[in-house]
Coordinates of C-alpha atoms in Angstrom, one line a residue:
X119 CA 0.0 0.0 0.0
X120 CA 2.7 2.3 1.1
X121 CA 4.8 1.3 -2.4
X122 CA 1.3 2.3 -4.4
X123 CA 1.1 5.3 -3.1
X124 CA 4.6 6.5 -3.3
X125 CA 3.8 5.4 -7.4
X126 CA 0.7 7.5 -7.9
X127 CA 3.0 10.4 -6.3
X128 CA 5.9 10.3 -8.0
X129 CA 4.3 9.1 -11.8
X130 CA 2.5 13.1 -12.2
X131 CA 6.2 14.4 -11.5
X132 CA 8.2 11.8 -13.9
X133 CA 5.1 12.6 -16.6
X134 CA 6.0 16.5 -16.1
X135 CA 9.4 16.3 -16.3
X136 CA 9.3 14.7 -19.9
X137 CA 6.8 17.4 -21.1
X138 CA 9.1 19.4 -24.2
X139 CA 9.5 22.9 -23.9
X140 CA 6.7 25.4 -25.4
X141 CA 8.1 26.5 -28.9
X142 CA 8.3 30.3 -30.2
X143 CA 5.2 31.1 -32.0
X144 CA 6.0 31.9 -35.9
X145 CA 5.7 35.8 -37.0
X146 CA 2.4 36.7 -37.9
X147 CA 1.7 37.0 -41.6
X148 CA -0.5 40.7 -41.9
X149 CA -3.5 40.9 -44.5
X150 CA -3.0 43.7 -47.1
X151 CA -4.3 45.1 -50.0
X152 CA -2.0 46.6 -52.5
X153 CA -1.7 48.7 -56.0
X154 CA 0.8 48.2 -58.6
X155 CA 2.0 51.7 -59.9
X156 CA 1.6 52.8 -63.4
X157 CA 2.3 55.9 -64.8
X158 CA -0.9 58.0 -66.3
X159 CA -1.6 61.2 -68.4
X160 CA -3.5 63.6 -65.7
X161 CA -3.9 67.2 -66.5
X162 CA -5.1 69.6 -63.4
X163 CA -7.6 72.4 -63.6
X164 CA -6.9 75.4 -61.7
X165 CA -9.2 78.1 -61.0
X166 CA -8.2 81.7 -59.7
X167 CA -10.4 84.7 -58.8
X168 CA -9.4 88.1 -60.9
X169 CA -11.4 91.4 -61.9
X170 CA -12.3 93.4 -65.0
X171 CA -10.2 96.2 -66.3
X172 CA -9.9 98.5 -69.8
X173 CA -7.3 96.8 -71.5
X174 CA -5.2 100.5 -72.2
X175 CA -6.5 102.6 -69.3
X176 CA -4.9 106.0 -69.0
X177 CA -4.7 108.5 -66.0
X178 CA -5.5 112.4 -67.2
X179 CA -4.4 115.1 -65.6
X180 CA -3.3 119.0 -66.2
X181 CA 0.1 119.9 -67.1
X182 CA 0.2 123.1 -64.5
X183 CA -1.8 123.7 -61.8
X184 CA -4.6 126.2 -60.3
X185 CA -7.9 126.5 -59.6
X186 CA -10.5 123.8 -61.4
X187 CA -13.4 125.5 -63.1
X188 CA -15.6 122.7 -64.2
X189 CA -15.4 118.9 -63.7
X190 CA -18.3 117.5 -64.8
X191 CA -17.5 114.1 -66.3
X192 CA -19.3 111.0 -64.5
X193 CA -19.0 107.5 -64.2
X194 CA -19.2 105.5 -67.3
X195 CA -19.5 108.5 -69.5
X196 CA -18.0 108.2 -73.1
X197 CA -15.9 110.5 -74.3
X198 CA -14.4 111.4 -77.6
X199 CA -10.8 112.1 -78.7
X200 CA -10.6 115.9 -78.2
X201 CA -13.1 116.0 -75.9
X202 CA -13.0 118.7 -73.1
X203 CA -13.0 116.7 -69.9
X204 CA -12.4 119.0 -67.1
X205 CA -10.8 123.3 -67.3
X206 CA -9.1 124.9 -65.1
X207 CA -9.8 128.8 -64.7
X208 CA -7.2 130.2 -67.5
X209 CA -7.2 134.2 -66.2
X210 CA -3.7 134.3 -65.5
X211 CA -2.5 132.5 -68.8
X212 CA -4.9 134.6 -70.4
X213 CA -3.0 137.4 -69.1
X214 CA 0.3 136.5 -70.0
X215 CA -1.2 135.7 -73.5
X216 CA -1.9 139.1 -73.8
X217 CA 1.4 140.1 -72.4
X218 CA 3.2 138.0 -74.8
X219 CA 1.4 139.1 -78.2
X220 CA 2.4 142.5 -76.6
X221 CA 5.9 141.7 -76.8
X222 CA 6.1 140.3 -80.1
X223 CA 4.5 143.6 -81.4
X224 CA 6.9 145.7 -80.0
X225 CA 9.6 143.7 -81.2
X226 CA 8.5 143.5 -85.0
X227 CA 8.3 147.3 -84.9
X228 CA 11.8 147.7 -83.6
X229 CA 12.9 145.2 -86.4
X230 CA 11.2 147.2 -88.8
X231 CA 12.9 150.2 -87.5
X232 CA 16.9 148.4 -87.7
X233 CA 16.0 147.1 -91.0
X234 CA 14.9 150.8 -92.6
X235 CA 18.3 151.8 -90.9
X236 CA 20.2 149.2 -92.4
X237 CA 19.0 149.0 -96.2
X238 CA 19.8 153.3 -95.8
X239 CA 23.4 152.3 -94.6
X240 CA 23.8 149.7 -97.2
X241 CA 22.8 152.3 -100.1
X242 CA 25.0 154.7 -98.3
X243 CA 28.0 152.0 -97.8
X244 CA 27.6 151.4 -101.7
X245 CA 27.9 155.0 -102.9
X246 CA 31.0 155.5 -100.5
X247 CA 28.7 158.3 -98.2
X248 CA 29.2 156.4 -94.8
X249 CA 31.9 154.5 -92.7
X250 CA 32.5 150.5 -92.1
X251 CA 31.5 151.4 -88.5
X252 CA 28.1 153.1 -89.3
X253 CA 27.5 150.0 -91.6
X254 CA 28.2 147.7 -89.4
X255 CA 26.5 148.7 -86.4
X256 CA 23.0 148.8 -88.0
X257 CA 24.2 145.4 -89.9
X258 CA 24.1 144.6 -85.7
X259 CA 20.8 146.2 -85.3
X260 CA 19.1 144.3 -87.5
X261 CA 20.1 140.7 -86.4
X262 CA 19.6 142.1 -82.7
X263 CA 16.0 143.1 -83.9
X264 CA 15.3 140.1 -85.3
X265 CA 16.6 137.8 -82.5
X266 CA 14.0 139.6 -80.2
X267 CA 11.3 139.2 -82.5
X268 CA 12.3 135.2 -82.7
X269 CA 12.2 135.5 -78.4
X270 CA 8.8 137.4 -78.4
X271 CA 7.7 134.2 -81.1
X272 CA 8.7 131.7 -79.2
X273 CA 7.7 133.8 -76.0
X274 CA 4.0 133.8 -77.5
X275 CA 3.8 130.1 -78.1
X276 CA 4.4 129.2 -74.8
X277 CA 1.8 131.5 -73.8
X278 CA -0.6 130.5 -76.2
X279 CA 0.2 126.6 -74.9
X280 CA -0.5 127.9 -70.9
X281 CA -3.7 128.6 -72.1
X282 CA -4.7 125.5 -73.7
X283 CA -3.0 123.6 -70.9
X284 CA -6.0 125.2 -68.3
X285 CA -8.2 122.2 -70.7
X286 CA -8.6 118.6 -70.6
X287 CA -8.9 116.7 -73.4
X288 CA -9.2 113.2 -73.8
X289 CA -6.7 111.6 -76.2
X290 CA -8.3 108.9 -77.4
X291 CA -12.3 107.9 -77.1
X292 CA -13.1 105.7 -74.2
X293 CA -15.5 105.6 -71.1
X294 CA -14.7 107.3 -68.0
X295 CA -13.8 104.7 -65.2
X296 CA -12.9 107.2 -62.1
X297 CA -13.4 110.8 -61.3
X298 CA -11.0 112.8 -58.9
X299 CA -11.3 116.8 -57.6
X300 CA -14.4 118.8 -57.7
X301 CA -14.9 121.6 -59.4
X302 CA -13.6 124.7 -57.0
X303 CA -10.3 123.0 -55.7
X304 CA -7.1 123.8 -56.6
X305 CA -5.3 120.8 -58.0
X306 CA -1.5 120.3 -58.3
X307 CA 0.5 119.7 -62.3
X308 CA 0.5 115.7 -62.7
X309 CA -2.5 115.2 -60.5
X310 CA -5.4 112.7 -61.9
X311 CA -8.8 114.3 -62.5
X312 CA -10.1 111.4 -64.7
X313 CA -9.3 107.7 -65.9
X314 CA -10.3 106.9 -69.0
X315 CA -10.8 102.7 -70.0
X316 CA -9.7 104.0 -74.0
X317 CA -11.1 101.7 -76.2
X318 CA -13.5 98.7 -75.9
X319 CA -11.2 96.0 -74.7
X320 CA -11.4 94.1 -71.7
X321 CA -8.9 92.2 -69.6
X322 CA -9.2 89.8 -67.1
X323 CA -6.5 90.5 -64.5
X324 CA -5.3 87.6 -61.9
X325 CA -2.5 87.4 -59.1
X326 CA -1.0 84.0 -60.1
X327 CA 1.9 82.4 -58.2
X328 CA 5.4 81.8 -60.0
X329 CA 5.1 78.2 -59.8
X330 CA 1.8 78.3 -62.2
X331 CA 3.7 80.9 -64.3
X332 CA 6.7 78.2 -64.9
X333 CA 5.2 75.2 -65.7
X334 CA 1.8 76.4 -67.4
X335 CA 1.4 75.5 -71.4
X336 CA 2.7 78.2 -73.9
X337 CA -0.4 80.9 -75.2
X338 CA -2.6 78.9 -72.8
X339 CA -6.5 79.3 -73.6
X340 CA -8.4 80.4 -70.2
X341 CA -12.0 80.5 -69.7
X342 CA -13.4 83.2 -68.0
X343 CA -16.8 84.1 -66.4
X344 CA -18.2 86.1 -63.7
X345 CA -17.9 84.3 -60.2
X346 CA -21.8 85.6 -59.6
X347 CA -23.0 83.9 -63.0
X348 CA -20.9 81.4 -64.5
X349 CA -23.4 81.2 -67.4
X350 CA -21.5 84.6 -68.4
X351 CA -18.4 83.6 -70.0
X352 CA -15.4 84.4 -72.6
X353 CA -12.3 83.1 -73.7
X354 CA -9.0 84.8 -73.5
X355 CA -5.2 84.6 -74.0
X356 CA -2.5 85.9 -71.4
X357 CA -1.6 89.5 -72.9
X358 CA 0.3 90.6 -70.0
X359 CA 2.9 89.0 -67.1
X360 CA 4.2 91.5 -64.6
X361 CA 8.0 91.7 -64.7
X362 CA 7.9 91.5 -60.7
X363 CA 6.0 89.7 -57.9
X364 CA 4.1 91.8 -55.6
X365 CA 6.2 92.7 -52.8
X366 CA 3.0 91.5 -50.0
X367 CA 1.6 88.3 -51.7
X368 CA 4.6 87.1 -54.1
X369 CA 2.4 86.5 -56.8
X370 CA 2.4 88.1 -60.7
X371 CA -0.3 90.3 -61.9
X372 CA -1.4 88.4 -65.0
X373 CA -3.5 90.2 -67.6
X374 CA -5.8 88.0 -70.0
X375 CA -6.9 89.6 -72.7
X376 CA -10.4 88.8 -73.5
X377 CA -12.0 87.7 -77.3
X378 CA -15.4 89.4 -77.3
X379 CA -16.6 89.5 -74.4
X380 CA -20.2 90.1 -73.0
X381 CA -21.9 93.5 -72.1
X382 CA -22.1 92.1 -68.9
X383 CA -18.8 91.6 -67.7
X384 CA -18.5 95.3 -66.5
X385 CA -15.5 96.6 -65.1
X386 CA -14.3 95.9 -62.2
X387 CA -16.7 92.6 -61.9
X388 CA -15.4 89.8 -60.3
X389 CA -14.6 87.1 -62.5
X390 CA -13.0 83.2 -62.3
X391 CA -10.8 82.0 -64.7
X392 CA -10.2 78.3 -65.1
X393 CA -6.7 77.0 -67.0
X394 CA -5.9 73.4 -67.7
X395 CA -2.5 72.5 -67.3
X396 CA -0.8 69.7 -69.9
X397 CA -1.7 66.6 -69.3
X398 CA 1.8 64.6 -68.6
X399 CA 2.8 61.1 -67.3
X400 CA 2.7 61.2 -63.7
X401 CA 2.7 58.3 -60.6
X402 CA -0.6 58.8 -58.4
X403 CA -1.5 56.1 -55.7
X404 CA -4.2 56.3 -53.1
X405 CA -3.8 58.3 -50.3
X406 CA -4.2 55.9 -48.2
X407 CA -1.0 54.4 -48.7
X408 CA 0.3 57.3 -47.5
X409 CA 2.6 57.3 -44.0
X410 CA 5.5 59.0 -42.6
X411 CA 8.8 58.1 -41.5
X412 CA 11.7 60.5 -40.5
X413 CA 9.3 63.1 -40.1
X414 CA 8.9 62.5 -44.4
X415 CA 6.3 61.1 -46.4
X416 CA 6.8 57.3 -47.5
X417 CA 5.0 54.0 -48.6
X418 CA 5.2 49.9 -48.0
X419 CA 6.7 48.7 -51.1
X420 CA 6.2 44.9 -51.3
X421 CA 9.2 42.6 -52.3
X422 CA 6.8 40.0 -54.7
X423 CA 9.9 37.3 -54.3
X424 CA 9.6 37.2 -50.1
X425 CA 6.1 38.6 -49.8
X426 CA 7.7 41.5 -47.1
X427 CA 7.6 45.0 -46.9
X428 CA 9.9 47.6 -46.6
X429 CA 9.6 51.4 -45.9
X430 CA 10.5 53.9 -48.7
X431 CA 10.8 57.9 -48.7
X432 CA 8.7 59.4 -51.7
X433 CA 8.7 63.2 -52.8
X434 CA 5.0 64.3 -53.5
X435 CA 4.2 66.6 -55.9
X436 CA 0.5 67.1 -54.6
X437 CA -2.0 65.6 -53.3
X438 CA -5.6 65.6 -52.2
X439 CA -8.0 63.7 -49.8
X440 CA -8.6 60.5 -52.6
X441 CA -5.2 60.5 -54.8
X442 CA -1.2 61.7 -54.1
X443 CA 0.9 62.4 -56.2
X444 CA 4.3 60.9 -56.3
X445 CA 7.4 63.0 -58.3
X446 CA 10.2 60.7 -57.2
X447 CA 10.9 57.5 -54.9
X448 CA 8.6 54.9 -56.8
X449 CA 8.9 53.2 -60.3
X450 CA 6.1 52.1 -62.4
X451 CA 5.4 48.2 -61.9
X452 CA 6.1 48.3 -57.9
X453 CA 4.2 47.2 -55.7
X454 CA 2.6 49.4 -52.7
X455 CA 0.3 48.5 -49.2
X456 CA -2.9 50.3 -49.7
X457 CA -4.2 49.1 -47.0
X458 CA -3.3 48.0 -43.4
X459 CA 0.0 50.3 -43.4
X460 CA -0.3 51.1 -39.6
X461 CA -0.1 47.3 -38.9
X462 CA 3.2 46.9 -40.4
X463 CA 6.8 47.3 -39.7
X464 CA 9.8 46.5 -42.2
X465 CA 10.4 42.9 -42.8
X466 CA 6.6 42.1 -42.2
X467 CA 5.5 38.9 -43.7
X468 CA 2.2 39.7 -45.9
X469 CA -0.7 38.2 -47.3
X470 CA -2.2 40.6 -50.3
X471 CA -6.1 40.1 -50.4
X472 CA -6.4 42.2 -53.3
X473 CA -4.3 44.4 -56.2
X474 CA -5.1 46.5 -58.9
X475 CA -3.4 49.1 -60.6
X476 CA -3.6 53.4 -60.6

């Protein structure tokens, strides 16, 4: 009895002493879903808010200054070439008109006077009565004379422009865009009284940024139409680039010139132009393969030979909420983790449930 029981003792200790060791359970193998990248033609539409302006707008203003008479021009007048715009109150240049003419008078009748003296002193000079002194001096008379009356000439035209500077004329015909000064104040020379939009033309003027500027198509077509009524549209070409960015927003002031365009894109309305960039091979994937390592962005990349993943930077050129991108960092005919990235690190053994292509 006492051997039995010693047995049934001792056996559950032999039997758990032979037991093996617990082996190390195998890696597990993560589900994914992949894309194989292709290259494909995409072009991107880009829109950008702009205005209405006169294609050759001009600033007028008075060459002197003084007192303005009468400004009566108004918004969205028309106005002729020639056309008195504004006047300035001409008293004083009427003045010196007077004073000038004045001049000139006086100056022809002292040249009338030296050239009686002279023809007498040439007849004399001939018939031996008078000296080379006497000759000469009223020889000097007369070209003095006549240099004064060339003074009092020039003198008088001066005037007479002072007087038709105290009126505005438009240059060219055109509408009136802008009014400045009233009539009664006194305005300064080079001052603006009135813009006028010469012409019919219309431009469509955008701030675009450099980048659009560099890799936009050459003599791109844009469509254009008011931001209130898109049914209002025109086409146009790029007319105009400015030579510098603006100093506040870095971006170029890009003038479009328009091809007929409707009555109703007034100026200064508040148009949106639409330009489609070249369609060229680029790599897009979903962004949901999307992840970041080293503070970049980067993909799984599947090695089809050991079904395991490794960790590559990429470069992306843009990217939305659906597609990204990719400029550099992955070839066409790879293999990229769509889906279960977050679950993976490099080396991972993979199962792909499903593949298709960009």
């Amino acid at each position: 009895m006492r051997q039995t029981g010693l047995m049934v003792l001792v056996a559950p200790m032999l039997l758990a002493g032979c037991e093996r060791e617990p082996e190390t359970a195998a890696p597990a193998i993560r589900p994914v879903r992949t894309v194989t990248v292709e290259k494909s033609k995409a072009g991107t539409l880009l829109t950008f808010t702009g205005r209405i302006e006169a294609e050759d707008e001009v600033s007028l203003s008075f060459r002197i200054g003084g007192r303005l008479l009468e400004n009566n021009g108004k918004l969205g007048d028309r106005v002729q070439r020639g056309q008195v715009v504004a006047r300035l109150e001409s008293q004083n240049e009427m003045n010196g008109l007077r004073q000038a003419q004045a001049a000139l008078a006086a100056a022809q009748g002292q040249l009338v006077q030296a050239r009686n003296q002279f023809e007498r002193q040439q007849t004399l000079f001939a018939q031996g009565w008078t000296t080379n002194v006497n000759f000469d001096q009223a020889k000097q008379g007369q070209q003095t004379a006549q240099s004064q009356v060339d003074a009092a000439e020039a003198q008088l035209k001066i005037a007479h422009d002072q007087v038709s500077f105290t009126e505005l004329k438009a240059d060219a015909p055109g509408v009136l865009t802008a009014t400045g000064p009233a009539a009664g104040e006194v305005v300064q020379p080079g001052q603006s009284i009135v813009r006028v939009a010469r012409k019919d033309g219309r431009d469509a003027v955008f701030d675009i940024p450099a980048q659009v500027i560099r890799t936009a198509p050459s003599d791109p077509e844009i469509s254009v139409s008011l931001t209130d009524d898109r049914t209002v549209t025109a086409q146009g070409r790029i007319r105009e680039v400015a030579p510098q960015a603006n100093p506040a927003t870095r971006t170029f002031e890009v003038k479009v010139g328009l091809t007929d365009p409707p009555p109703a894109m007034l100026l200064g309305a508040t148009v949106t132009g639409r330009l489609q960039m070249e369609a060229v091979p680029i790599i897009e994937i979903p962004a949901t393969a999307l992840t970041r390592v080293n503070q970049q962005p980067a993909v799984w990349v599947v090695d089809p030979s050991k079904n395991t993943v490794s960790l590559r930077n990429i470069d992306v050129l843009r990217f939305n909420q659906a597609l990204v991108a990719v400029s550099q960092g992955i070839d066409t005919g790879e293999i990229v983790v769509t889906a279960g990235v977050q679950a993976l690190h490099p080396g991972q053994k993979i199962r792909i449930l499903g593949s298709g292509s960009s």
